[in-house]
XYZ file of C-alpha atoms in Angstrom:
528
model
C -140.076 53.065 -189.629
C -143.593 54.854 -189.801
C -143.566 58.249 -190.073
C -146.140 59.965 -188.085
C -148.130 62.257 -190.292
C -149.043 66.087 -189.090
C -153.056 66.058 -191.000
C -154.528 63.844 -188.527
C -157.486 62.675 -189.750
C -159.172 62.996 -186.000
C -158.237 66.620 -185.997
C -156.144 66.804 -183.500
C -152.681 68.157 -183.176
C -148.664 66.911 -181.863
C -148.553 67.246 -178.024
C -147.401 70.320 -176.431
C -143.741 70.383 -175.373
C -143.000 71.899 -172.733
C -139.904 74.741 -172.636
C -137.802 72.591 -170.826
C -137.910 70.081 -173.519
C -137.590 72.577 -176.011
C -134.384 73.786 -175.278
C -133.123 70.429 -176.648
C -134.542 70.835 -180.301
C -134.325 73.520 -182.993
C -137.396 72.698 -184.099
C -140.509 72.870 -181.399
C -142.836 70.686 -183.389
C -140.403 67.331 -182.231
C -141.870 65.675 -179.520
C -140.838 65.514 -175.780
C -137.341 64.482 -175.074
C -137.924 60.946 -173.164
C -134.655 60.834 -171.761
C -134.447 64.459 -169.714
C -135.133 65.041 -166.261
C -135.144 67.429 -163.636
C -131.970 69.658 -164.014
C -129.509 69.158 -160.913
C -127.055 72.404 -159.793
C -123.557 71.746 -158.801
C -123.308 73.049 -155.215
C -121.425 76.372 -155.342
C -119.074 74.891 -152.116
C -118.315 71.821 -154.383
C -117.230 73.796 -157.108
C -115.157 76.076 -154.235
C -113.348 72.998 -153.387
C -112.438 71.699 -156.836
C -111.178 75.025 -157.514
C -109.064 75.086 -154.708
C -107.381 71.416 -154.754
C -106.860 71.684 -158.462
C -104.743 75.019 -157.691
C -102.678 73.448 -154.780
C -102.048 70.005 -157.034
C -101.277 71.888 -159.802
C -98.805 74.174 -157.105
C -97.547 70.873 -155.859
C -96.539 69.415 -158.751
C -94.909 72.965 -160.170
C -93.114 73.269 -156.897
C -92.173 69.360 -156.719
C -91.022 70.252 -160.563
C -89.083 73.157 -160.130
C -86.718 72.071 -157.308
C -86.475 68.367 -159.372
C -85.197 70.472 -162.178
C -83.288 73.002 -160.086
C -81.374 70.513 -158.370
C -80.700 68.348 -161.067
C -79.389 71.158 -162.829
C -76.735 72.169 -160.100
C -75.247 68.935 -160.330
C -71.889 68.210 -161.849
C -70.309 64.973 -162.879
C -67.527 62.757 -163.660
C -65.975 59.689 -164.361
C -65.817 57.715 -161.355
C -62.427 55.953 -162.249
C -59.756 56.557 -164.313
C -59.308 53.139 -166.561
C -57.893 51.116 -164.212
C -60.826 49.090 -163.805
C -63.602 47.140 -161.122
C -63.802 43.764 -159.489
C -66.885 44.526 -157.390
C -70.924 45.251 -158.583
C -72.328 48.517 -158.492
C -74.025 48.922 -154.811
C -77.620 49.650 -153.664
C -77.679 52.876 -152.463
C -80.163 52.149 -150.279
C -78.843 49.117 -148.728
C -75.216 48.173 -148.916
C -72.040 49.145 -147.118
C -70.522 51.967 -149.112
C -67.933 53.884 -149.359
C -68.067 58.220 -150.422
C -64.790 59.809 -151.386
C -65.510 63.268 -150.405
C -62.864 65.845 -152.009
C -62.754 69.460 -151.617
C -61.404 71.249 -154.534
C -58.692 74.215 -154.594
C -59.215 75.261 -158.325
C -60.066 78.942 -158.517
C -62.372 78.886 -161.588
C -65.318 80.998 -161.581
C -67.159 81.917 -158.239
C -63.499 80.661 -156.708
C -61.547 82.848 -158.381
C -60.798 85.528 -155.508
C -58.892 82.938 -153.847
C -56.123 82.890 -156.471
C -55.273 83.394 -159.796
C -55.675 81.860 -162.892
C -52.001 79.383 -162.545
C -54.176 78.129 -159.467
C -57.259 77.210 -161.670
C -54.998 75.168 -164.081
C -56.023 71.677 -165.117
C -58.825 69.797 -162.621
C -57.272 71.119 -159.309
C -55.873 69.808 -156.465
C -58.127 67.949 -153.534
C -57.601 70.727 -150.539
C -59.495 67.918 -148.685
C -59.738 63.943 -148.976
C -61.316 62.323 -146.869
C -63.514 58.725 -147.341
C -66.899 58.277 -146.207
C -67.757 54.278 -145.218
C -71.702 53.911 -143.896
C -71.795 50.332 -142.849
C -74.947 48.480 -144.504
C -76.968 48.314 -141.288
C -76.664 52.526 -141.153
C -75.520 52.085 -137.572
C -72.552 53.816 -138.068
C -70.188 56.191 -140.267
C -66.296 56.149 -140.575
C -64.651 59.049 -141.369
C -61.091 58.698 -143.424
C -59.239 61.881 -143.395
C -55.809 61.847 -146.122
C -53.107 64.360 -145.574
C -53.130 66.719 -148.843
C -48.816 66.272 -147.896
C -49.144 62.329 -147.657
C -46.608 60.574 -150.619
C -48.094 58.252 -152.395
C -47.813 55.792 -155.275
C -50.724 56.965 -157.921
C -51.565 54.292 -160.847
C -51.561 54.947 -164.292
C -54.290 57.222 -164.915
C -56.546 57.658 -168.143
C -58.509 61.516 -168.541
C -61.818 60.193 -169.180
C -62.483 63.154 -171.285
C -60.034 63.414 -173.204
C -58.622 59.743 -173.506
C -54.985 61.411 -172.631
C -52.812 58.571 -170.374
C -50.717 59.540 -167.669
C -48.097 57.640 -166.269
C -48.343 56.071 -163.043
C -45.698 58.280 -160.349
C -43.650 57.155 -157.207
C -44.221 59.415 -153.556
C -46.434 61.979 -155.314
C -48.455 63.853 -153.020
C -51.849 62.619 -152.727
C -53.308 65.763 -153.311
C -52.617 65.790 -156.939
C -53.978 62.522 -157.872
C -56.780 63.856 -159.562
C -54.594 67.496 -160.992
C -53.746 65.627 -164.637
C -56.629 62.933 -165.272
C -59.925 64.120 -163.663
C -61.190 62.841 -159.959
C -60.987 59.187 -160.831
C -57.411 59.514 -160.623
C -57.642 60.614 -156.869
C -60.366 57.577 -156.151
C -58.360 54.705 -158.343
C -55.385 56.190 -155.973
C -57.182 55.521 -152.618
C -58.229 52.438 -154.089
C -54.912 51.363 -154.374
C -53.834 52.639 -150.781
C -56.580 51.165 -148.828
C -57.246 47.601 -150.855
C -60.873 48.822 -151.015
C -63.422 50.071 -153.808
C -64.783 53.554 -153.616
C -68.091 53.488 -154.833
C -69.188 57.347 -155.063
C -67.682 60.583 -154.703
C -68.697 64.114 -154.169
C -66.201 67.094 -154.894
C -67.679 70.144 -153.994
C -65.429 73.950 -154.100
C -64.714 76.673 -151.362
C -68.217 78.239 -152.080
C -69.933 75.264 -150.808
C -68.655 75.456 -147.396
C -69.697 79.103 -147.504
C -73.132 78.773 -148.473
C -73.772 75.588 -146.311
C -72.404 77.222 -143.333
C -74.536 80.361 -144.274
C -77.959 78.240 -144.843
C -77.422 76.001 -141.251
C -77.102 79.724 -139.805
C -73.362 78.851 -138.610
C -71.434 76.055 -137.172
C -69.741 76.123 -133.631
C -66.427 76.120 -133.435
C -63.919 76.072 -130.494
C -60.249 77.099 -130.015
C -57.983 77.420 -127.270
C -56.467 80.631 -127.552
C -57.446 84.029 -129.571
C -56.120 83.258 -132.841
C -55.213 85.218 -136.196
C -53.823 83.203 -139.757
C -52.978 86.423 -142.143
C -52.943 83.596 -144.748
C -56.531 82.304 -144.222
C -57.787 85.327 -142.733
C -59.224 83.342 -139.782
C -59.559 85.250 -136.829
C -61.345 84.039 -133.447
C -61.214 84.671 -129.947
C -60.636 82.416 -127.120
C -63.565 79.646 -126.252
C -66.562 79.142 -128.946
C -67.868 81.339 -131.943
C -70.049 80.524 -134.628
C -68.668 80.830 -138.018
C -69.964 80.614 -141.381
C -69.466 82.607 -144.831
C -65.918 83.548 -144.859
C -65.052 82.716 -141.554
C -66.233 79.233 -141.712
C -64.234 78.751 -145.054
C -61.480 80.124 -143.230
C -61.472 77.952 -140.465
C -61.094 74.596 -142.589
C -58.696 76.083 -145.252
C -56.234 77.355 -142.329
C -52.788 75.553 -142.558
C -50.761 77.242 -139.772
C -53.922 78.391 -137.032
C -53.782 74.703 -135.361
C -51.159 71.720 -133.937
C -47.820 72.499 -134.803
C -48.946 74.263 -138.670
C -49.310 71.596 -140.445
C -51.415 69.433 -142.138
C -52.266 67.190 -139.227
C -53.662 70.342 -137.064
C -56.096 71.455 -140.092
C -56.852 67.930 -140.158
C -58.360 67.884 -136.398
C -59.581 71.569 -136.875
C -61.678 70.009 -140.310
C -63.302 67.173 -138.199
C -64.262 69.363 -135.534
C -66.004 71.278 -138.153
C -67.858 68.559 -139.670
C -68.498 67.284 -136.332
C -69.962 70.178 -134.939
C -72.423 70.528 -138.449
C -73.331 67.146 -137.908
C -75.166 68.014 -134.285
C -76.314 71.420 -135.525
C -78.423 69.550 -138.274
C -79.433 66.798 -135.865
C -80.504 69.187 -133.293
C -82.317 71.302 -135.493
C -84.023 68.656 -136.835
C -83.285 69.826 -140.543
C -82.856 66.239 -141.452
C -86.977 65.676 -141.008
C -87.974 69.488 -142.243
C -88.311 69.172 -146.295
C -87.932 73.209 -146.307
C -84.153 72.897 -144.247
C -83.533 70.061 -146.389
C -84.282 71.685 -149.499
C -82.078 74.691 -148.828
C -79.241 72.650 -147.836
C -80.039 70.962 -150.653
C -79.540 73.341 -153.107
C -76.650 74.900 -151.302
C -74.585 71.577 -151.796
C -75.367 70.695 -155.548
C -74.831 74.089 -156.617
C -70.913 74.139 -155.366
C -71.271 69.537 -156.335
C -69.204 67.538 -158.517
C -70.252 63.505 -158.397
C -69.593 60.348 -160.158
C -72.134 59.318 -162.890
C -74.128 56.556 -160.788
C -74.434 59.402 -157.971
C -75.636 62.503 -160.289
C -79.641 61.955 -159.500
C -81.406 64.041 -156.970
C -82.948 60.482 -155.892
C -79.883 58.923 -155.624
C -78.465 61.827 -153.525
C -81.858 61.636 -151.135
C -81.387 58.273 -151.081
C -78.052 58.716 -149.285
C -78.682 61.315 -147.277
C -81.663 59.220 -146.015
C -79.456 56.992 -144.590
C -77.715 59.120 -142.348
C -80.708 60.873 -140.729
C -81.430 58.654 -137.542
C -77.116 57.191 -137.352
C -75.961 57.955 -133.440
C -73.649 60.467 -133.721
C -71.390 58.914 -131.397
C -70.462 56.374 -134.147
C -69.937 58.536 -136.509
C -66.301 58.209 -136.088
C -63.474 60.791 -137.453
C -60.124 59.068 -137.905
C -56.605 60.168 -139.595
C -54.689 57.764 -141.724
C -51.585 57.136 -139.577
C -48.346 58.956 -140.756
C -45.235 60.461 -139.869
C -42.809 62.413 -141.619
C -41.380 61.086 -144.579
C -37.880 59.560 -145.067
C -37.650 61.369 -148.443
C -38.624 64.830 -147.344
C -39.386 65.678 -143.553
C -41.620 68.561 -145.019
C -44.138 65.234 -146.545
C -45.389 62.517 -144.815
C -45.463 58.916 -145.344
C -47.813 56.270 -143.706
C -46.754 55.350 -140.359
C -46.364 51.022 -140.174
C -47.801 48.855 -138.422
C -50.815 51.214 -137.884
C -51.663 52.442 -141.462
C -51.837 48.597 -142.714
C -53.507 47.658 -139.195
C -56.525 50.665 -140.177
C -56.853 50.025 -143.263
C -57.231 46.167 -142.985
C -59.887 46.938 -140.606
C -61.685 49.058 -142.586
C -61.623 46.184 -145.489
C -63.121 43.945 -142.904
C -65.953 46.162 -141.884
C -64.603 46.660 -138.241
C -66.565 49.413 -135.920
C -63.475 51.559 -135.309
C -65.318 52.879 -132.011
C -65.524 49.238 -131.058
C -63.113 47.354 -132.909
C -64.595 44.139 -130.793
C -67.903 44.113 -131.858
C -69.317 42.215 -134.494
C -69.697 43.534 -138.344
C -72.363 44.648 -139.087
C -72.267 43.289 -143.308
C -69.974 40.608 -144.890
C -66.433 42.544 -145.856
C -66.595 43.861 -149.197
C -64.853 41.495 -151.671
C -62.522 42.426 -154.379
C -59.899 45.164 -154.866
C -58.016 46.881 -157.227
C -54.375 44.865 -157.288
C -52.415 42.742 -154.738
C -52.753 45.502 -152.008
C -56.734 44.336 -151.475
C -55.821 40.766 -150.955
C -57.107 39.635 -147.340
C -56.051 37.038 -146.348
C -53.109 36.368 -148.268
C -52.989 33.631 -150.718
C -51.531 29.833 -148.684
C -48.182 29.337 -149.220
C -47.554 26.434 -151.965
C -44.783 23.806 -151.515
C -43.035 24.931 -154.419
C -42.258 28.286 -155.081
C -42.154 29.952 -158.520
C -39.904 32.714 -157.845
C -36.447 32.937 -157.045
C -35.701 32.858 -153.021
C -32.311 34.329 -153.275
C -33.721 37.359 -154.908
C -37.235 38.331 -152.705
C -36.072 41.827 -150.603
C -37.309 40.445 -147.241
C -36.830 42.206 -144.140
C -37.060 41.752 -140.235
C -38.334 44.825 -138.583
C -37.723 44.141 -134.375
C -40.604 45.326 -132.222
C -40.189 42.015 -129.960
C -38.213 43.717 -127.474
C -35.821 40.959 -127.791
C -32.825 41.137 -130.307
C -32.482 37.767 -130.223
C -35.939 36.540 -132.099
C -34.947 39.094 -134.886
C -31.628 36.818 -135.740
C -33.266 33.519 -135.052
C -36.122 34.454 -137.658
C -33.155 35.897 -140.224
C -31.318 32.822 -139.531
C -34.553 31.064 -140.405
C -35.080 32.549 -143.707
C -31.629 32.111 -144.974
C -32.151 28.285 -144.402
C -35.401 28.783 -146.033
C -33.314 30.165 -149.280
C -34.562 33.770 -148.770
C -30.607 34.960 -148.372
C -31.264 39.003 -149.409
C -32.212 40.310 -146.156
C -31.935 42.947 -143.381
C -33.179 43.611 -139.912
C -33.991 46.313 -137.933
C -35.327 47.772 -134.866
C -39.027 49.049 -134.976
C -41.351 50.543 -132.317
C -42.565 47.892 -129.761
C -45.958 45.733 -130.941
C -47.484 43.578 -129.906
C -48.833 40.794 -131.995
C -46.235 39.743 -134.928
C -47.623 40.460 -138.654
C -45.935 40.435 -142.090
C -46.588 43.207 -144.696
C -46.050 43.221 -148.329
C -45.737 45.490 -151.418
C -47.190 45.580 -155.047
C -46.909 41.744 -156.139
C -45.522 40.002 -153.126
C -48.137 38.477 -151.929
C -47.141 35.233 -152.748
C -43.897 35.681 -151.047
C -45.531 36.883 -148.151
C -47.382 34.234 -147.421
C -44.421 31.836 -147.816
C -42.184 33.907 -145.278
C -45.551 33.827 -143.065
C -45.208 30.217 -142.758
C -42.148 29.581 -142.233
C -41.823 31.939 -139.114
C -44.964 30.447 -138.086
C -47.525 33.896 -138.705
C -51.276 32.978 -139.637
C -52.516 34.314 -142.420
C -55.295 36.195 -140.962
C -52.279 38.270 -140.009
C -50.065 38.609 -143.775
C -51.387 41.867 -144.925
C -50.437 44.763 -147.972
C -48.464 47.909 -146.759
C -48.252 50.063 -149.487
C -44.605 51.448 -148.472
C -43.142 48.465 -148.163
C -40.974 46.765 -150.382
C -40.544 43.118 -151.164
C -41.518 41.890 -147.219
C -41.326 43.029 -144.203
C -41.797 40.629 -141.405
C -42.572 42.957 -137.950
C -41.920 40.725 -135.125
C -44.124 41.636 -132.043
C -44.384 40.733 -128.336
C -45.726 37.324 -129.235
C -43.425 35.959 -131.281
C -41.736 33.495 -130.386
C -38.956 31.130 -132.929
C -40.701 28.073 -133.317
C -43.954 28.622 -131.902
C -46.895 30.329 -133.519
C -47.856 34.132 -132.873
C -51.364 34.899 -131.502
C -53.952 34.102 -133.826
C -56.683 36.170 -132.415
C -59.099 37.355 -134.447
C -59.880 41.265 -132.592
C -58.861 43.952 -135.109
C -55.008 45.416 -133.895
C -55.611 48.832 -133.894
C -53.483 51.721 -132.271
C -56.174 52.830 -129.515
C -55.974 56.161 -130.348
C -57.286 55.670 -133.971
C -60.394 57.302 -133.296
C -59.673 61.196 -133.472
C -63.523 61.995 -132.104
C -66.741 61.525 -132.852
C -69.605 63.425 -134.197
C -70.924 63.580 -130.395
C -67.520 64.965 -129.203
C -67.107 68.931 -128.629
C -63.333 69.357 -129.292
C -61.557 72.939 -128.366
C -58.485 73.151 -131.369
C -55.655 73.189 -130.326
C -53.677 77.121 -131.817
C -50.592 76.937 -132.942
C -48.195 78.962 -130.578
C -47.462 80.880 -133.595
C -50.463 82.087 -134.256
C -52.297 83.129 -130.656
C -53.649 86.733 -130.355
C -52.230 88.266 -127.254
């Protein structure tokens, strides 16, 4: 590189720079910069904007931030069973038929604590409410499972998931206290074992939460049919409709006397009404398509929320609620498990046969309990928890590997006719199946046999010999050994009805979401 010298032999002198090139160099005797132009000013209305849509992103994302963190940071969790293990996968949220245990919780811990004292807060609680949420995979419709907190029932062996403490399985315990020793996966492994199906999720939530989701909706309408006063609950309401929420609205679903005859069955009715009549208030107010509704609801629920692991994710929890935003409210169906009042104590109640095995066969065959005719709308889910998911029954083998003379099997009469009842006993003794009884039951009428805990295999034996398809051998949880209910069709020798329409009771259906119900008061408790 030559270096240019500064005595020019010519006399001259380095160019003149001009100021706009000297503001690039220290020194003014360097030469113009080649590579500068004109200067260019950012517009001050470009500068205006930036400003502006870097302040609302930024807002945005703080917003979008705080409520993700908010949310996520109301939300409780636990275990989802209780050791007693899963045949089925984990579902898609966003695409599978599922199934929500949705518990209420009487514990009196913290915010609860006014509504007892601290005997009332031991352990995890008992479920005040149980009822099981089933959204069929094409989100056409919801079925709505209500449990009886009275309802005797068997409850496995339970492991605390916490704490690793076992608890022995019980015999016609109330339902309600399923989940009281070893957490909520108690209460689902329970219904699990009831129904034959596999709860997927579930969402506990406390007394507050009805309180501050009534509150944020602005109320829920609810109807009665007389003035009514509960001292216990505190409800009080006059004749017609009102709109409740805070205290009244928690009153109104707590109530045990207020409705029916005062029992469980009435506070039952009087919770579906309640949950029916939310349902149209948020469909009608379109909360379900306004984020700022949605977000207070939102935060309302997980605040008061308890869910299983794979359901503790604001995403997860959008995902679902998603789902139900555009389901016809008229098949969102509210149904109670069939009972009646318990052999062992008439102040409990015991599932009521045929129907309780009739529902919740349907239910593990994906039948629209609004339509039990129509077509599913997903494959039944496969898989259960023991022999009480088993549907259809396993074909009976040529050679039995039990003992005949000992299998409890009993005839239970709905035939009308006295006569098929000894003909079929007459048939099992033949058969070898010598320890049995008959009975008269409530008229039916298509013939089925039920089964307990590890009968199957019996079942289906006695099945065939009285000439019952399969499609009709089904678990009963109360039964035990077999019970073979004889119904208008049967006939000795010839072979029942095979059809393949659900048998329901056709009052199953209590009402749907699109159903105003007035509750029925309990005579005991009407205002004059």
């Amino acid at each position: 590189m030559v270096r240019p010298r500064d005595n020019r032999s010519d006399g001259t002198v380095p160019p003149a720079r001009s100021g706009a090139a000297a503001r690039h160099a220290d020194d003014p005797s360097v030469g113009p910069a080649r590579h500068l132009g004109a200067t260019h000013r950012t517009p001050t209305w470009l500068k205006a904007t930036t400003i502006v849509i870097s302040v609302l992103l930024v807002g945005v994302i703080a917003f979008g931030s705080y409520w993700f963190i908010r949310l996520q940071g109301n939300i409780s969790k636990q275990a989802l069973g209780a050791g007693n293990g899963r045949t089925e996968d984990a579902v898609n949220e966003a695409t599978d038929r599922m199934q929500i245990l949705i518990l209420g919780s009487d514990t009196r811990d913290g915010k609860n604590s006014e509504y007892g004292s601290a005997e009332d807060s031991a352990g995890y609680g008992h479920s005040d409410v149980m009822m099981m949420m089933d959204i069929s995979a094409d989100n056409k419709r919801v079925s709505v499972i209500s449990f009886p907190r009275d309802l005797l029932v068997d409850i496995p062996k339970c492991v605390d998931q916490k704490t690793k403490k076992e608890y022995p399985a019980q015999r016609q315990a109330m339902i309600n206290s399923a989940m009281s020793e070893a957490g909520i996966g108690c209460a689902v492994d329970t219904v699990n074992k009831l129904t034959g199906l596999e709860i997927d999720h579930f969402m506990m939530a406390d007394f507050n939460s009805v309180k501050e989701l009534s509150n944020t909706v602005g109320g829920v309408d609810v109807c009665v049919s007389d003035a009514v006063y509960d001292p216990d609950s505190g409800l009080r309401l006059p004749k017609g409709t009102s709109k409740v929420q805070g205290e009244q609205a928690l009153s109104f679903v707590r109530t045990r006397h207020a409705f029916g005859d005062g029992g469980d069955l009435g506070r039952i009715k009087a919770q579906q009404g309640f949950l029916s009549s939310l349902v149209r208030k948020i469909k009608d107010d379109g909360t379900l398509t306004n984020p700022g509704r949605m977000l207070g609801i939102a935060d309302a629920i997980t605040k008061n929320l308890t869910v299983d692991d794979g359901l503790a994710s604001v995403p997860t929890l959008l995902t679902v609620g998603n789902r139900l935003k555009n389901i016809d409210i008229s098949k969102v169906a509210f149904v109670a498990t069939p009972t009646e009042p318990a052999v062992s104590d008439s102040n409990r109640l015991q599932l009521a046969e045929p129907a309780a095995s009739q529902l919740f066969a349907a239910l593990r065959s994906d039948v629209d309990l609004t339509d039990p005719k129509a077509p599913a709308s997903a494959a039944p889910t496969a898989g259960a928890t023991d022999a009480a998911s088993s549907a259809p029954a396993p074909a009976a083998t040529s050679a039995a590997a039990y003992n005949k003379a000992a299998q409890p099997v009993t005839v239970a009469n709905g035939s009308s006719n006295a006569a098929n009842a000894a003909k079929a006993v007459t048939a099992l003794n033949a058969a070898g199946f010598t320890q049995t009884a008959q009975f008269t039951a409530p008229a039916v009428a298509s013939t089925a046999v039920y089964y307990g805990g590890n009968f199957a295999d019996v079942a289906a034996d006695v099945a065939a010999l009285l000439g019952v398809p399969s499609s009709k051998v089904l678990p009963a949880a109360y039964v035990t050994g077999v019970q073979a209910y004889l119904g208008a069709d049967y006939a000795a020798g010839a072979q029942p009805s095979t059809s393949a329409s659900a048998q329901l009771p056709p009052d199953i259906v209590n009402q749907t979401a699109g159903d105003t119900v007035c509750q029925q008061v309990n005579p005991a408790m009407i205002v004059r």
